[in-house]
CSV table of C-alpha atoms in Angstrom, one decimal:
chain,number,residue,atom,x,y,z
A,141,UNK,CA,140.2,78.6,51.3
A,142,UNK,CA,143.9,77.8,50.4
A,143,UNK,CA,144.7,81.4,51.3
A,144,UNK,CA,143.2,81.2,54.8
A,145,UNK,CA,143.9,77.6,55.7
A,146,UNK,CA,147.4,78.2,57.1
A,147,UNK,CA,146.0,81.0,59.3
A,148,UNK,CA,143.2,78.7,60.5
A,149,UNK,CA,145.6,75.9,61.2
A,150,UNK,CA,147.7,78.3,63.3
A,151,UNK,CA,144.6,79.3,65.3
A,152,UNK,CA,143.3,75.7,65.8
A,153,UNK,CA,146.8,74.7,67.1
A,154,UNK,CA,145.9,76.9,70.1
A,155,UNK,CA,142.5,75.1,70.5
A,156,UNK,CA,142.8,74.6,74.3
A,157,UNK,CA,143.4,78.3,74.8
A,158,UNK,CA,140.6,79.3,72.5
A,159,UNK,CA,138.2,77.0,74.1
A,160,UNK,CA,139.1,78.3,77.6
A,161,UNK,CA,136.5,80.5,79.3
A,162,UNK,CA,139.2,83.1,79.9
A,163,UNK,CA,140.1,83.5,76.2
A,164,UNK,CA,137.3,86.0,75.2
A,165,UNK,CA,138.2,88.4,78.0
A,166,UNK,CA,142.0,88.1,77.3
A,167,UNK,CA,141.4,88.4,73.6
A,168,UNK,CA,139.1,91.5,73.9
A,169,UNK,CA,141.2,93.4,76.4
A,170,UNK,CA,144.6,92.6,74.8
A,171,UNK,CA,143.3,93.6,71.3
A,172,UNK,CA,141.8,96.8,72.7
A,173,UNK,CA,145.0,97.9,74.5
A,174,UNK,CA,147.1,96.9,71.5
A,175,UNK,CA,145.1,99.1,69.2
A,176,UNK,CA,145.1,102.0,71.7
A,177,UNK,CA,148.8,102.0,72.3
A,178,UNK,CA,149.9,103.7,69.0
A,179,UNK,CA,147.4,106.5,69.6
A,180,UNK,CA,148.6,106.8,73.3
A,181,UNK,CA,152.2,107.3,71.9
A,182,UNK,CA,150.9,109.8,69.4
A,183,UNK,CA,149.1,111.8,72.1
A,184,UNK,CA,152.4,112.3,73.9
A,185,UNK,CA,154.5,112.8,70.8
A,186,UNK,CA,152.2,115.2,68.9
A,187,UNK,CA,152.4,117.8,71.6
A,188,UNK,CA,156.1,118.2,70.7
A,189,UNK,CA,156.0,117.5,67.0
A,190,UNK,CA,154.1,119.9,64.8
A,191,UNK,CA,154.2,117.4,61.9
A,192,UNK,CA,152.0,115.1,63.9
A,193,UNK,CA,149.9,117.9,65.5
A,194,UNK,CA,148.4,118.8,62.2
A,195,UNK,CA,146.5,115.5,62.1
A,196,UNK,CA,144.8,116.1,65.4
A,197,UNK,CA,141.1,116.9,64.9
A,198,UNK,CA,141.0,119.1,67.9
A,199,UNK,CA,144.6,120.3,68.2
A,200,UNK,CA,143.9,122.5,71.1
A,201,UNK,CA,142.9,119.5,73.3
A,202,UNK,CA,145.3,116.8,74.4
A,203,UNK,CA,144.7,114.0,76.9
A,204,UNK,CA,146.9,113.9,80.0
A,205,UNK,CA,148.1,110.9,81.9
A,206,UNK,CA,145.6,111.7,84.6
A,207,UNK,CA,142.8,111.4,82.0
A,208,UNK,CA,144.1,108.2,80.5
A,209,UNK,CA,144.7,106.1,83.7
A,210,UNK,CA,141.1,106.1,84.9
A,211,UNK,CA,140.0,104.9,81.4
A,212,UNK,CA,142.5,102.0,81.6
A,213,UNK,CA,141.4,101.1,85.1
A,214,UNK,CA,137.7,101.2,84.3
A,215,UNK,CA,138.2,99.1,81.2
A,216,UNK,CA,140.2,96.4,83.1
A,217,UNK,CA,137.6,96.4,85.9
A,218,UNK,CA,134.7,96.0,83.4
A,219,UNK,CA,136.5,93.1,81.6
A,220,UNK,CA,137.3,91.2,84.8
A,221,UNK,CA,134.2,91.9,86.9
A,222,UNK,CA,131.5,92.2,84.3
A,223,UNK,CA,132.5,90.8,80.9
A,224,UNK,CA,134.1,87.6,82.3
A,225,UNK,CA,131.0,86.3,84.0
A,226,UNK,CA,129.0,86.9,80.8
A,227,UNK,CA,131.5,85.1,78.6
A,228,UNK,CA,131.8,82.3,81.2
A,229,UNK,CA,128.1,81.8,81.0
A,230,UNK,CA,128.3,81.8,77.2
A,231,UNK,CA,131.1,79.3,77.3
A,232,UNK,CA,129.1,77.0,79.6
A,233,UNK,CA,125.9,77.2,77.5
A,234,UNK,CA,127.4,77.1,74.0
A,235,UNK,CA,130.6,75.0,73.8
A,236,UNK,CA,132.8,76.1,71.0
A,237,UNK,CA,133.4,73.7,68.1
A,238,UNK,CA,136.3,74.5,65.7
A,239,UNK,CA,135.9,73.1,62.2
A,240,UNK,CA,138.9,71.7,60.4
A,241,UNK,CA,138.4,73.6,57.1
A,242,UNK,CA,138.9,77.3,56.9
A,243,UNK,CA,136.4,79.6,55.2
A,244,UNK,CA,137.0,81.0,51.7
A,245,UNK,CA,138.3,84.6,51.6
A,246,UNK,CA,135.3,86.1,49.7
A,247,UNK,CA,133.0,84.5,52.3
A,248,UNK,CA,135.0,86.1,55.1
A,249,UNK,CA,135.0,89.5,53.5
A,250,UNK,CA,131.3,89.3,52.8
A,251,UNK,CA,130.3,88.2,56.3
A,252,UNK,CA,132.6,90.6,58.1
A,253,UNK,CA,131.0,93.4,56.0
A,254,UNK,CA,127.5,92.1,56.8
A,255,UNK,CA,128.4,92.0,60.5
A,256,UNK,CA,129.7,95.6,60.4
A,257,UNK,CA,126.6,96.9,58.6
A,258,UNK,CA,124.3,95.1,61.0
A,259,UNK,CA,126.2,96.3,64.1
A,260,UNK,CA,126.2,99.8,62.6
A,261,UNK,CA,122.4,99.7,62.3
A,262,UNK,CA,121.9,98.4,65.9
A,263,UNK,CA,124.3,100.9,67.4
A,264,UNK,CA,122.6,103.7,65.5
A,265,UNK,CA,119.2,102.8,66.9
A,266,UNK,CA,120.6,102.3,70.4
A,267,UNK,CA,122.5,105.5,70.2
A,268,UNK,CA,119.7,107.6,68.9
A,269,UNK,CA,117.3,106.3,71.5
A,270,UNK,CA,119.8,107.1,74.3
A,271,UNK,CA,120.1,110.7,73.1
A,272,UNK,CA,116.4,111.4,72.5
A,273,UNK,CA,115.2,110.0,75.8
A,274,UNK,CA,116.7,112.2,78.6
A,275,UNK,CA,116.4,109.5,81.3
A,276,UNK,CA,118.3,107.0,79.2
A,277,UNK,CA,121.0,109.6,78.4
A,278,UNK,CA,121.5,110.7,82.0
A,279,UNK,CA,121.3,107.2,83.4
A,280,UNK,CA,123.4,105.2,80.9
A,281,UNK,CA,125.0,107.2,78.1
A,282,UNK,CA,126.2,110.4,79.8
A,283,UNK,CA,129.4,108.7,81.1
A,284,UNK,CA,130.7,108.1,77.6
A,285,UNK,CA,130.3,111.8,76.8
A,286,UNK,CA,132.5,113.0,79.7
A,287,UNK,CA,135.2,113.8,77.2
A,288,UNK,CA,134.2,116.3,74.5
A,289,UNK,CA,137.6,115.8,72.8
A,290,UNK,CA,138.0,112.0,72.4
A,291,UNK,CA,141.1,110.0,72.6
A,292,UNK,CA,141.6,106.3,72.0
A,293,UNK,CA,141.1,105.2,75.6
A,294,UNK,CA,137.7,106.8,75.7
A,295,UNK,CA,136.4,104.1,73.4
A,296,UNK,CA,135.3,101.9,76.2
A,297,UNK,CA,134.9,104.6,78.8
A,298,UNK,CA,131.1,104.0,79.3
A,299,UNK,CA,128.5,102.7,81.7
A,300,UNK,CA,128.0,99.0,82.4
A,301,UNK,CA,124.7,98.9,80.4
A,302,UNK,CA,126.3,100.5,77.4
A,303,UNK,CA,129.3,98.2,77.4
A,304,UNK,CA,127.2,95.0,77.8
A,305,UNK,CA,124.5,96.0,75.3
A,306,UNK,CA,126.9,97.0,72.5
A,307,UNK,CA,129.0,93.9,73.3
A,308,UNK,CA,125.9,91.8,72.9
A,309,UNK,CA,125.3,93.3,69.5
A,310,UNK,CA,128.8,92.5,68.4
A,311,UNK,CA,128.7,88.9,69.8
A,312,UNK,CA,125.2,88.0,68.5
A,313,UNK,CA,125.6,89.1,64.9
A,314,UNK,CA,128.2,86.4,63.8
A,315,UNK,CA,126.0,83.8,65.4
A,316,UNK,CA,122.9,85.1,63.7
A,317,UNK,CA,124.7,85.1,60.3
A,318,UNK,CA,126.2,81.7,61.0
A,319,UNK,CA,129.7,82.9,60.5
A,320,UNK,CA,132.8,80.6,60.6
A,321,UNK,CA,134.7,81.0,63.9
A,322,UNK,CA,137.7,82.6,62.0
A,323,UNK,CA,135.3,85.1,60.5
A,324,UNK,CA,134.0,85.8,64.0
A,325,UNK,CA,137.5,86.5,65.3
A,326,UNK,CA,138.3,88.7,62.3
A,327,UNK,CA,135.1,90.7,62.8
A,328,UNK,CA,135.8,91.2,66.5
A,329,UNK,CA,139.3,92.5,65.6
A,330,UNK,CA,138.0,94.8,62.9
A,331,UNK,CA,135.2,96.1,65.1
A,332,UNK,CA,137.5,96.9,68.0
A,333,UNK,CA,140.0,98.6,65.7
A,334,UNK,CA,137.3,100.8,64.0
A,335,UNK,CA,135.9,101.8,67.4
A,336,UNK,CA,139.3,102.8,68.6
A,337,UNK,CA,140.1,104.7,65.4
A,338,UNK,CA,136.7,106.5,65.7
A,339,UNK,CA,137.6,107.8,69.1
A,340,UNK,CA,141.3,108.4,68.4
A,341,UNK,CA,141.0,112.1,67.7
A,342,UNK,CA,143.2,111.8,64.6
A,343,UNK,CA,142.5,112.2,60.9
A,344,UNK,CA,145.4,110.7,58.8
A,345,UNK,CA,145.6,110.4,55.0
A,346,UNK,CA,145.3,106.6,55.4
A,347,UNK,CA,142.4,106.7,57.9
A,348,UNK,CA,139.6,104.3,57.0
A,349,UNK,CA,137.1,106.9,56.0
A,350,UNK,CA,139.5,108.2,53.3
A,351,UNK,CA,139.8,104.7,51.9
A,352,UNK,CA,136.0,104.2,51.5
A,353,UNK,CA,134.7,106.2,48.5
A,354,UNK,CA,131.7,108.5,48.2
A,355,UNK,CA,131.6,109.5,51.9
A,356,UNK,CA,130.0,106.2,52.8
A,357,UNK,CA,132.1,105.9,55.9
A,358,UNK,CA,132.4,108.7,58.5
A,359,UNK,CA,135.4,107.7,60.5
A,360,UNK,CA,137.0,109.7,63.3
A,361,UNK,CA,136.0,113.1,62.1
A,362,UNK,CA,132.3,112.0,61.9
A,363,UNK,CA,132.3,110.6,65.4
A,364,UNK,CA,134.5,113.3,66.9
A,365,UNK,CA,131.9,115.9,65.8
A,366,UNK,CA,129.2,113.8,67.6
A,367,UNK,CA,131.1,114.2,70.9
A,368,UNK,CA,131.6,117.9,70.2
A,369,UNK,CA,128.0,118.7,69.2
A,370,UNK,CA,126.0,115.9,70.9
A,371,UNK,CA,123.0,116.1,68.5
A,372,UNK,CA,124.2,114.5,65.2
A,373,UNK,CA,126.2,111.6,63.7
A,374,UNK,CA,124.8,108.8,65.8
A,375,UNK,CA,126.0,105.9,63.6
A,376,UNK,CA,129.4,104.6,64.7
A,377,UNK,CA,130.9,103.9,61.2
A,378,UNK,CA,128.8,104.5,58.1
A,379,UNK,CA,126.9,107.6,57.2
A,380,UNK,CA,123.8,106.3,55.4
A,381,UNK,CA,121.5,106.0,58.5
A,382,UNK,CA,122.3,109.5,59.7
A,383,UNK,CA,121.6,110.9,56.2
A,384,UNK,CA,118.3,109.0,56.0
A,385,UNK,CA,117.1,110.2,59.4
A,386,UNK,CA,118.4,113.8,58.9
A,387,UNK,CA,120.9,113.5,61.8
A,388,UNK,CA,124.0,113.8,59.6
A,389,UNK,CA,126.4,116.7,60.0
A,390,UNK,CA,129.3,117.3,57.7
A,391,UNK,CA,132.6,117.0,59.5
């Protein structure tokens, strides 16, 4: 608790902003674009620098500015026109109360891990269903598969139904697990970062999947192969569900 109390005091000092109905949308879009920016820079630099190019999973494919701009415009449109009304309704129906005391670090780590595992399971079932049922794939999920070679900004390039349903999973899990608001914020940040990394198209020595032992975490190579082959690797982060259901393909 002593470790996280200064951080929580800093957050609660911005209580009026955090309790604003505009905060969730600003927080989500700002975090998303901030995590995408380093990869956008890499996409432009790696075409000229061979030392960076070797980390590209599909080095023959690079996104152009003409491919990036529609992704940014669509994401901004979805946040303003679709996500904001939902978060406003949530703000109206469930006022936010900020406790004075911060959670303990082990509690935060455990709950963030639990939220990620639960989201991974929900996403896997949703994803598998939308690939196995042709009508669902064509109507809702096909948009996200426009790009066979993914780049960071394709993370949120999806249909309205996909964005809202996956956003619902991410939002409901901390509530279901009765997480502290600080844990909820950290989970949202981690979830956005991992989603962007999954779609980045890069495999670095320090990538998340290399830090998790025994191949338990698939990372960008795992998800990139899904976009390339379409018929395997449905879980967004971990590999155990794909292995159990026989949909795992080695990247």
